[in-house]
CSV table of C-alpha atoms and ligand atoms in Angstrom, one decimal:
chain,number,residue,atom,x,y,z
A,277,MET,CA,136.7,-29.9,-179.5
A,278,LYS,CA,134.6,-33.1,-178.6
A,279,LYS,CA,136.0,-35.6,-176.3
A,280,LYS,CA,136.6,-39.3,-177.9
A,281,ILE,CA,135.5,-42.3,-175.7
A,282,ALA,CA,136.5,-45.9,-176.9
A,283,LEU,CA,134.5,-48.7,-175.7
A,284,ILE,CA,136.7,-52.0,-176.1
A,285,GLY,CA,134.4,-54.8,-176.1
A,286,GLY,CA,131.0,-54.0,-177.4
A,287,GLY,CA,128.9,-56.5,-176.0
A,288,GLN,CA,126.1,-56.3,-173.0
A,289,ILE,CA,128.1,-53.6,-171.1
A,290,GLY,CA,129.8,-51.9,-173.8
A,291,GLY,CA,126.5,-51.3,-176.1
A,292,ASN,CA,124.9,-49.9,-172.6
A,293,LEU,CA,128.1,-47.7,-172.1
A,294,ALA,CA,127.9,-46.2,-175.8
A,295,LEU,CA,124.3,-45.4,-175.2
A,296,LEU,CA,125.1,-43.5,-172.0
A,297,SER,CA,128.0,-41.9,-173.4
A,298,VAL,CA,125.9,-40.3,-176.0
A,299,GLN,CA,122.6,-39.5,-174.0
A,300,LYS,CA,125.1,-37.7,-171.4
A,301,SER,CA,126.9,-36.1,-174.3
A,302,LEU,CA,130.4,-37.3,-173.1
A,303,GLY,CA,131.6,-37.3,-176.6
A,304,ASP,CA,132.0,-39.3,-179.9
A,305,VAL,CA,132.2,-43.0,-179.1
A,306,VAL,CA,134.0,-45.9,-181.1
A,307,ILE,CA,132.7,-49.4,-180.1
A,308,PHE,CA,135.7,-51.8,-180.9
A,309,ASP,CA,135.6,-55.5,-181.2
A,310,ILE,CA,136.9,-58.4,-182.7
A,311,PRO,CA,136.1,-59.0,-186.5
A,312,ALA,CA,133.4,-61.9,-185.7
A,313,ALA,CA,131.6,-59.1,-183.8
A,314,GLU,CA,131.6,-56.5,-186.6
A,315,GLY,CA,127.9,-56.5,-187.4
A,316,LEU,CA,127.2,-56.4,-183.6
A,317,VAL,CA,129.3,-53.3,-183.3
A,318,LYS,CA,128.3,-51.3,-186.5
A,319,GLY,CA,124.8,-52.1,-186.0
A,320,LYS,CA,124.8,-51.0,-182.4
A,321,ALA,CA,126.4,-47.7,-183.4
A,322,LEU,CA,124.0,-47.3,-186.1
A,323,ASP,CA,121.3,-47.8,-183.9
A,324,ILE,CA,122.2,-45.2,-181.3
A,325,ASN,CA,122.7,-42.8,-184.2
A,326,GLN,CA,119.4,-43.1,-185.3
A,327,LEU,CA,118.2,-43.0,-181.7
A,328,ALA,CA,120.3,-39.4,-181.6
A,329,ALA,CA,117.9,-37.9,-183.7
A,330,VAL,CA,114.9,-38.6,-181.5
A,331,ASP,CA,116.4,-36.5,-178.4
A,332,GLY,CA,118.7,-34.4,-180.4
A,333,TYR,CA,121.9,-35.6,-179.0
A,334,ASP,CA,125.1,-34.5,-181.0
A,335,CYS,CA,127.6,-36.9,-180.2
A,336,ARG,CA,128.2,-39.5,-182.8
A,337,CYS,CA,128.8,-43.4,-182.5
A,338,MET,CA,130.9,-45.8,-184.8
A,339,GLY,CA,131.7,-49.4,-184.7
A,340,SER,CA,135.0,-50.5,-185.6
A,341,THR,CA,137.1,-53.9,-185.5
A,342,ASN,CA,140.1,-51.5,-186.6
A,343,PRO,CA,142.5,-50.7,-183.9
A,344,ALA,CA,143.5,-47.8,-185.7
A,345,ASP,CA,140.1,-46.3,-184.8
A,346,LEU,CA,141.0,-45.9,-181.1
A,347,ALA,CA,143.7,-43.6,-181.9
A,348,GLY,CA,143.0,-40.2,-179.8
A,349,SER,CA,140.6,-41.3,-177.3
A,350,ASP,CA,140.6,-39.7,-174.3
A,351,VAL,CA,139.0,-42.5,-172.4
A,352,VAL,CA,139.1,-46.4,-172.8
A,353,ILE,CA,136.7,-48.2,-171.1
A,354,VAL,CA,137.2,-52.1,-171.4
A,355,THR,CA,134.6,-54.7,-171.0
A,356,ALA,CA,136.5,-57.3,-173.5
A,357,GLY,CA,136.2,-60.6,-172.0
A,358,VAL,CA,133.7,-63.3,-171.4
A,359,PRO,CA,131.4,-63.0,-168.5
A,360,ARG,CA,130.2,-65.6,-165.9
A,361,LYS,CA,127.6,-68.1,-166.2
A,362,PRO,CA,125.8,-69.8,-163.5
A,363,GLY,CA,128.0,-71.7,-161.2
A,364,MET,CA,131.4,-69.7,-162.3
A,365,SER,CA,133.3,-67.5,-160.0
A,366,ARG,CA,135.1,-64.5,-161.2
A,367,GLU,CA,138.4,-66.3,-161.0
A,368,ASP,CA,137.3,-68.8,-163.3
A,369,LEU,CA,137.6,-66.4,-166.1
A,370,LEU,CA,141.1,-65.3,-165.5
A,371,GLU,CA,142.9,-67.5,-168.0
A,372,ILE,CA,140.5,-66.8,-170.8
A,373,ASN,CA,140.0,-63.0,-170.0
A,374,LEU,CA,143.8,-62.7,-169.5
A,375,LYS,CA,144.4,-63.7,-173.0
A,376,ILE,CA,142.1,-61.0,-174.4
A,377,ILE,CA,143.6,-58.3,-172.1
A,378,ARG,CA,147.0,-58.9,-173.4
A,379,GLU,CA,145.5,-58.1,-176.6
A,380,VAL,CA,143.5,-55.2,-175.6
A,381,ALA,CA,146.4,-53.7,-173.6
A,382,ALA,CA,148.7,-54.0,-176.8
A,383,ASN,CA,146.0,-51.9,-178.8
A,384,ILE,CA,145.7,-49.0,-176.2
A,385,GLN,CA,149.4,-48.9,-175.8
A,386,ALA,CA,149.8,-48.6,-179.7
A,387,GLN,CA,146.9,-46.3,-180.4
A,388,CYS,CA,146.0,-44.3,-177.2
A,389,PRO,CA,148.7,-44.6,-174.5
A,390,GLU,CA,147.7,-41.3,-173.2
A,391,ALA,CA,144.1,-42.1,-172.3
A,392,PHE,CA,142.3,-42.5,-169.0
A,393,VAL,CA,141.6,-46.3,-169.0
A,394,ILE,CA,138.7,-47.9,-166.8
A,395,ASN,CA,138.5,-51.5,-166.7
A,396,ILE,CA,135.4,-53.7,-166.3
A,397,ALA,CA,136.7,-57.2,-167.5
A,398,ASN,CA,136.6,-59.9,-164.6
A,399,PRO,CA,138.2,-60.8,-162.3
A,400,LEU,CA,138.5,-56.9,-162.1
A,401,ASP,CA,141.5,-56.5,-159.7
A,402,ALA,CA,143.5,-59.0,-161.6
A,403,MET,CA,142.7,-57.7,-165.1
A,404,VAL,CA,143.3,-53.9,-164.1
A,405,PHE,CA,146.5,-54.9,-162.8
A,406,ALA,CA,147.6,-56.6,-166.2
A,407,LEU,CA,146.4,-53.6,-168.2
A,408,HIS,CA,148.5,-51.3,-165.9
A,409,LYS,CA,151.6,-53.7,-166.3
A,410,ILE,CA,151.4,-54.4,-170.2
A,411,ILE,CA,150.2,-50.8,-171.2
A,412,GLY,CA,153.0,-48.9,-169.0
A,413,GLN,CA,151.0,-46.0,-168.0
A,414,LYS,CA,151.5,-43.9,-165.0
A,415,LYS,CA,149.2,-45.3,-162.4
A,416,GLN,CA,146.7,-42.1,-162.3
A,417,LEU,CA,145.4,-43.2,-165.8
A,418,VAL,CA,144.4,-46.8,-164.8
A,419,ALA,CA,141.4,-47.6,-162.6
A,420,GLY,CA,139.0,-50.4,-162.3
A,421,MET,CA,135.4,-50.1,-161.8
A,422,ALA,CA,133.7,-52.1,-159.2
A,423,GLY,CA,133.5,-50.2,-156.0
A,424,VAL,CA,130.7,-47.8,-157.5
A,425,LEU,CA,128.6,-50.8,-158.6
A,426,ASP,CA,129.0,-52.5,-155.4
A,427,THR,CA,128.2,-49.7,-153.3
A,428,SER,CA,125.1,-48.8,-155.7
A,429,ARG,CA,123.6,-52.6,-155.0
A,430,PHE,CA,124.2,-51.9,-151.1
A,431,LYS,CA,122.1,-48.7,-151.4
A,432,CYS,CA,119.8,-50.4,-153.2
A,433,PHE,CA,119.0,-53.1,-150.6
A,434,VAL,CA,119.3,-50.5,-147.9
A,435,ALA,CA,116.6,-48.3,-149.8
A,436,GLN,CA,114.4,-51.3,-150.0
A,437,ALA,CA,114.6,-52.6,-146.6
A,438,LEU,CA,113.8,-49.1,-145.0
A,439,GLY,CA,111.5,-47.9,-147.7
A,440,CYS,CA,113.1,-44.6,-148.2
A,441,SER,CA,114.7,-42.7,-151.1
A,442,ILE,CA,118.1,-44.0,-152.5
A,443,ARG,CA,119.4,-40.6,-152.6
A,444,ASP,CA,119.5,-40.1,-149.1
A,445,ILE,CA,121.6,-43.2,-148.4
A,446,ASP,CA,125.6,-42.6,-148.1
A,447,ALA,CA,127.6,-45.6,-148.0
A,448,LEU,CA,130.9,-47.1,-149.1
A,449,VAL,CA,132.1,-50.7,-150.4
A,450,LEU,CA,135.6,-51.2,-150.2
A,451,GLY,CA,138.0,-54.1,-151.1
A,452,GLY,CA,138.4,-56.3,-154.3
A,453,HIS,CA,135.4,-57.3,-156.4
A,454,GLY,CA,134.7,-60.5,-154.8
A,455,ASP,CA,132.6,-62.5,-152.6
A,456,ASP,CA,134.5,-60.9,-149.2
A,457,MET,CA,134.3,-57.1,-150.4
A,458,VAL,CA,133.6,-54.9,-147.4
A,459,PRO,CA,130.5,-52.8,-147.0
A,460,LEU,CA,131.4,-50.2,-144.3
A,461,LEU,CA,128.2,-50.4,-142.0
A,462,ARG,CA,129.7,-47.9,-139.6
A,463,HIS,CA,130.4,-45.6,-142.1
A,464,SER,CA,126.7,-45.6,-143.9
A,465,THR,CA,124.1,-43.1,-143.1
A,466,VAL,CA,120.6,-42.4,-144.3
A,467,GLY,CA,119.8,-38.7,-144.2
A,468,GLY,CA,122.5,-38.3,-142.0
A,469,VAL,CA,121.6,-40.9,-139.4
A,470,PRO,CA,123.9,-43.9,-138.8
A,471,LEU,CA,122.5,-47.0,-140.8
A,472,CYS,CA,123.3,-49.3,-137.9
A,473,GLU,CA,120.8,-47.3,-135.8
A,474,LEU,CA,118.0,-47.9,-138.2
A,475,LEU,CA,118.2,-51.6,-139.1
A,476,PRO,CA,118.6,-54.4,-136.7
A,477,LYS,CA,121.7,-56.5,-137.0
A,478,ASP,CA,120.1,-59.6,-138.6
A,479,LYS,CA,118.7,-57.1,-141.6
A,480,LEU,CA,122.4,-55.3,-141.6
A,481,ASP,CA,123.9,-58.9,-142.2
A,482,ALA,CA,121.6,-60.1,-144.8
A,483,ILE,CA,122.2,-56.7,-146.7
A,484,VAL,CA,125.8,-57.0,-146.6
A,485,LYS,CA,125.7,-60.8,-147.8
A,486,ARG,CA,123.4,-60.0,-150.7
A,487,THR,CA,125.6,-57.0,-151.6
A,488,ARG,CA,128.6,-59.4,-151.6
A,489,GLU,CA,126.6,-62.1,-153.8
A,490,GLY,CA,125.1,-59.1,-155.6
A,491,GLY,CA,127.0,-60.3,-159.2
A,492,ALA,CA,125.9,-63.9,-158.7
A,493,GLU,CA,122.4,-63.2,-158.1
A,494,LEU,CA,122.3,-61.4,-161.6
A,495,VAL,CA,124.1,-64.5,-163.1
A,496,ALA,CA,121.6,-66.8,-161.9
A,497,LEU,CA,118.7,-64.8,-162.9
A,498,TYR,CA,120.1,-64.0,-166.7
A,499,LYS,CA,121.7,-67.5,-167.3
A,500,THR,CA,123.5,-66.3,-170.3
A,501,GLY,CA,125.9,-63.6,-168.9
A,502,SER,CA,126.2,-61.1,-166.1
A,503,ALA,CA,124.9,-57.7,-165.1
A,504,TYR,CA,125.0,-54.8,-167.4
A,505,PHE,CA,123.0,-52.0,-166.8
A,506,GLY,CA,124.5,-51.2,-163.4
A,507,PRO,CA,128.0,-51.8,-164.3
A,508,ALA,CA,127.7,-49.3,-167.6
A,509,ALA,CA,126.4,-46.6,-165.4
A,510,SER,CA,128.9,-47.4,-162.7
A,511,ALA,CA,131.9,-46.7,-165.3
A,512,ILE,CA,130.3,-43.9,-167.1
A,513,VAL,CA,130.1,-42.1,-163.4
A,514,MET,CA,134.0,-42.5,-163.4
A,515,ALA,CA,134.5,-41.5,-167.2
A,516,GLU,CA,132.5,-38.2,-166.3
A,517,SER,CA,134.2,-37.3,-163.5
A,518,TYR,CA,137.4,-37.6,-165.4
A,519,LEU,CA,136.2,-35.8,-168.6
A,520,LEU,CA,134.5,-33.1,-166.4
A,521,ASP,CA,137.2,-32.8,-164.1
A,522,ARG,CA,134.3,-33.3,-161.4
A,523,LYS,CA,136.9,-34.6,-158.8
A,524,ARG,CA,134.3,-37.0,-157.3
A,525,ILE,CA,135.3,-39.2,-154.7
A,526,LEU,CA,134.4,-42.9,-156.1
A,527,PRO,CA,135.3,-46.4,-154.7
A,528,CYS,CA,137.2,-47.9,-157.3
A,529,ALA,CA,140.3,-50.0,-157.8
A,530,ALA,CA,143.6,-47.9,-157.6
A,531,LEU,CA,147.0,-49.0,-157.6
A,532,LEU,CA,148.2,-48.7,-153.8
A,533,GLU,CA,151.6,-47.9,-153.1
A,534,GLY,CA,151.4,-47.9,-149.0
A,535,GLU,CA,148.0,-46.5,-148.9
A,536,TYR,CA,146.0,-49.0,-146.3
A,537,GLY,CA,149.5,-50.9,-145.9
A,538,ILE,CA,149.3,-52.3,-149.4
A,539,SER,CA,152.0,-51.8,-152.1
A,540,GLY,CA,152.0,-52.8,-155.9
A,541,TYR,CA,148.1,-54.0,-156.2
A,542,PHE,CA,145.1,-52.5,-157.4
A,543,PHE,CA,142.4,-52.7,-154.5
A,544,GLY,CA,139.1,-50.9,-154.1
A,545,VAL,CA,139.4,-47.6,-152.1
A,546,PRO,CA,137.8,-44.2,-152.0
A,547,ALA,CA,139.8,-42.3,-155.0
A,548,GLN,CA,139.3,-38.6,-156.3
A,549,ILE,CA,138.9,-38.7,-160.1
A,550,GLY,CA,139.4,-35.6,-161.9
A,551,ALA,CA,141.3,-34.5,-165.0
A,552,GLY,CA,144.3,-35.7,-163.8
A,553,GLY,CA,142.8,-39.2,-163.3
A,554,VAL,CA,142.9,-41.0,-160.1
A,555,GLU,CA,144.1,-37.8,-158.1
A,556,LYS,CA,144.0,-38.9,-154.8
A,557,ILE,CA,143.4,-42.0,-152.7
A,558,LEU,CA,141.5,-41.1,-149.5
A,559,GLU,CA,142.3,-43.3,-146.4
A,560,LEU,CA,139.9,-43.9,-143.6
A,561,LYS,CA,140.7,-44.4,-140.1
A,562,LEU,CA,139.5,-48.2,-139.5
A,563,GLU,CA,138.7,-50.3,-136.6
A,564,ASP,CA,140.3,-53.4,-135.9
A,565,ALA,CA,137.4,-55.8,-137.2
A,566,GLU,CA,137.1,-53.5,-140.3
A,567,LYS,CA,141.0,-54.0,-141.1
A,568,ALA,CA,140.5,-57.7,-140.6
A,569,GLU,CA,137.9,-57.8,-143.1
A,570,LEU,CA,139.9,-55.7,-145.5
A,571,ALA,CA,143.1,-57.8,-145.0
A,572,LYS,CA,140.7,-61.1,-145.6
A,573,SER,CA,139.6,-59.2,-149.2
A,574,PHE,CA,143.3,-58.4,-150.0
A,575,ALA,CA,144.3,-61.9,-149.4
A,576,SER,CA,141.8,-63.2,-151.9
A,577,VAL,CA,143.2,-60.2,-154.8
A,578,LYS,CA,146.8,-61.1,-154.0
A,579,LYS,CA,146.3,-64.7,-154.5
A,580,THR,CA,144.4,-64.2,-158.0
A,581,VAL,CA,146.8,-61.6,-158.8
A,582,ASP,CA,150.1,-63.3,-158.0
A,583,SER,CA,149.0,-66.2,-160.3
A,584,VAL,CA,149.0,-63.7,-163.3
A,585,GLN,CA,151.7,-64.6,-165.7
A,586,LEU,CA,152.1,-61.8,-168.1
B,207,A3D,P1,129.9,-59.7,-173.5
B,207,A3D,O1,128.3,-59.5,-173.8
B,207,A3D,O2,130.1,-61.2,-173.7
B,207,A3D,O3,131.1,-58.6,-174.3
B,207,A3D,C1,132.2,-58.9,-174.4
B,207,A3D,C2,132.3,-58.6,-175.8
B,207,A3D,O4,134.0,-58.5,-175.7
B,207,A3D,C3,132.1,-59.2,-176.8
B,207,A3D,O5,131.2,-58.7,-177.9
B,207,A3D,C4,133.5,-59.8,-177.3
B,207,A3D,O6,133.3,-60.1,-178.6
B,207,A3D,C5,134.4,-58.6,-176.9
B,207,A3D,N1,135.9,-59.2,-177.3
B,207,A3D,C6,136.4,-60.5,-177.2
B,207,A3D,N2,137.8,-60.2,-177.2
B,207,A3D,C7,138.0,-59.1,-177.6
B,207,A3D,C8,139.2,-58.3,-178.1
B,207,A3D,N3,140.5,-59.0,-178.1
B,207,A3D,N4,139.0,-57.0,-178.3
B,207,A3D,C9,138.0,-56.4,-178.3
B,207,A3D,N5,136.8,-57.0,-178.1
B,207,A3D,C10,136.8,-58.3,-177.5
B,207,A3D,O7,130.2,-59.6,-171.7
B,207,A3D,P2,129.9,-58.1,-171.0
B,207,A3D,O8,129.7,-57.1,-171.7
B,207,A3D,O9,128.5,-58.7,-170.2
B,207,A3D,O10,130.6,-58.3,-169.7
B,207,A3D,C11,132.0,-57.8,-170.0
B,207,A3D,C12,133.1,-58.1,-168.9
B,207,A3D,O11,132.6,-57.5,-167.5
B,207,A3D,C13,133.0,-59.8,-168.6
B,207,A3D,O12,134.4,-60.1,-168.1
B,207,A3D,C14,132.3,-59.5,-167.2
B,207,A3D,O13,132.7,-60.5,-166.3
B,207,A3D,C15,132.7,-58.3,-166.7
B,207,A3D,N6,131.7,-57.7,-165.7
B,207,A3D,C16,132.3,-57.2,-164.5
B,207,A3D,C17,131.5,-56.3,-163.7
B,207,A3D,C18,132.1,-55.7,-162.5
B,207,A3D,O14,131.1,-55.3,-161.8
B,207,A3D,C19,133.3,-55.4,-162.5
B,207,A3D,C20,130.0,-56.6,-163.8
B,207,A3D,C21,129.6,-57.2,-164.7
B,207,A3D,C22,130.3,-57.9,-165.8
């Protein structure tokens, strides 16, 4: 039987999620949004169904504003919320997006409480925390997408600096989805060669800075919103690993219970995603300086999460 993918929020990222889900034959798609956006999501679904004939995709898309259409979903990807505008921090979205997330969580709880939920809405680490708390699912079934995108941005800048194929870069960005995320230079390699041997320190520092500010760079260019192609592709990799039981190790925001010395918070760590959801969290042996960077990132996440009133 075909799988069912619910996209809660049918805006910029939601539309791209729908397209990628159909193109990768992951399952049938429901793009769900508020009544004011009914035409938008019905239009996107119709447009994608018409495109399906061109390349012969077998998955179908529907646009809906009826929560009952979420029932039976295997995966839910949440983008419902407001994106940043130039000059805003992700934390500036907390109050407005928290209101939306409460409604989203209630719909998931009522319609598809067994689904694997991937959150993209910002501020990422606080919204995924709120979703998990309200829905009350087991921790394996909720994750936040940020690390795949942040790592992809890092790899993009390394490939540009070296003029090499992005495929040969192995890297990892951990921590919160904020300006103090932690690209792990010591663990990054290019074709097996340590990255730190290939670029001088000033170039590496510039890549780390640009990665940390990668979201803001796009907000400044787009002016009316934030990135959408990269975030959609990154969440689809997580959904695919769950639906196909790929057991890929992907950096994502998972609920920690003692790993990395953190308990009770979602935080970006390498996690194995398979049919059981977040099946395993991998712990890296970090040096003192890396631990200090991760602690700084966690302090920012904790501050935002602790201000969440549910
Ligand atoms: P946008 O194009 O505005 O789409 C958001 C959609 O959510 C709109 O169509 C809204 O109508 C819809 N929506 C609002 N309230 C509800 C509700 N209660 N139920 C269902 N749908 C609702 O934004 P976008 O797609 O560009 O971004 C979505 C979110 O992703 C924002 O919070 C961004 O900040 C965030 N984002 C995160 C990343 C990460 O890497 C984590 C990257 C880029 C954007």
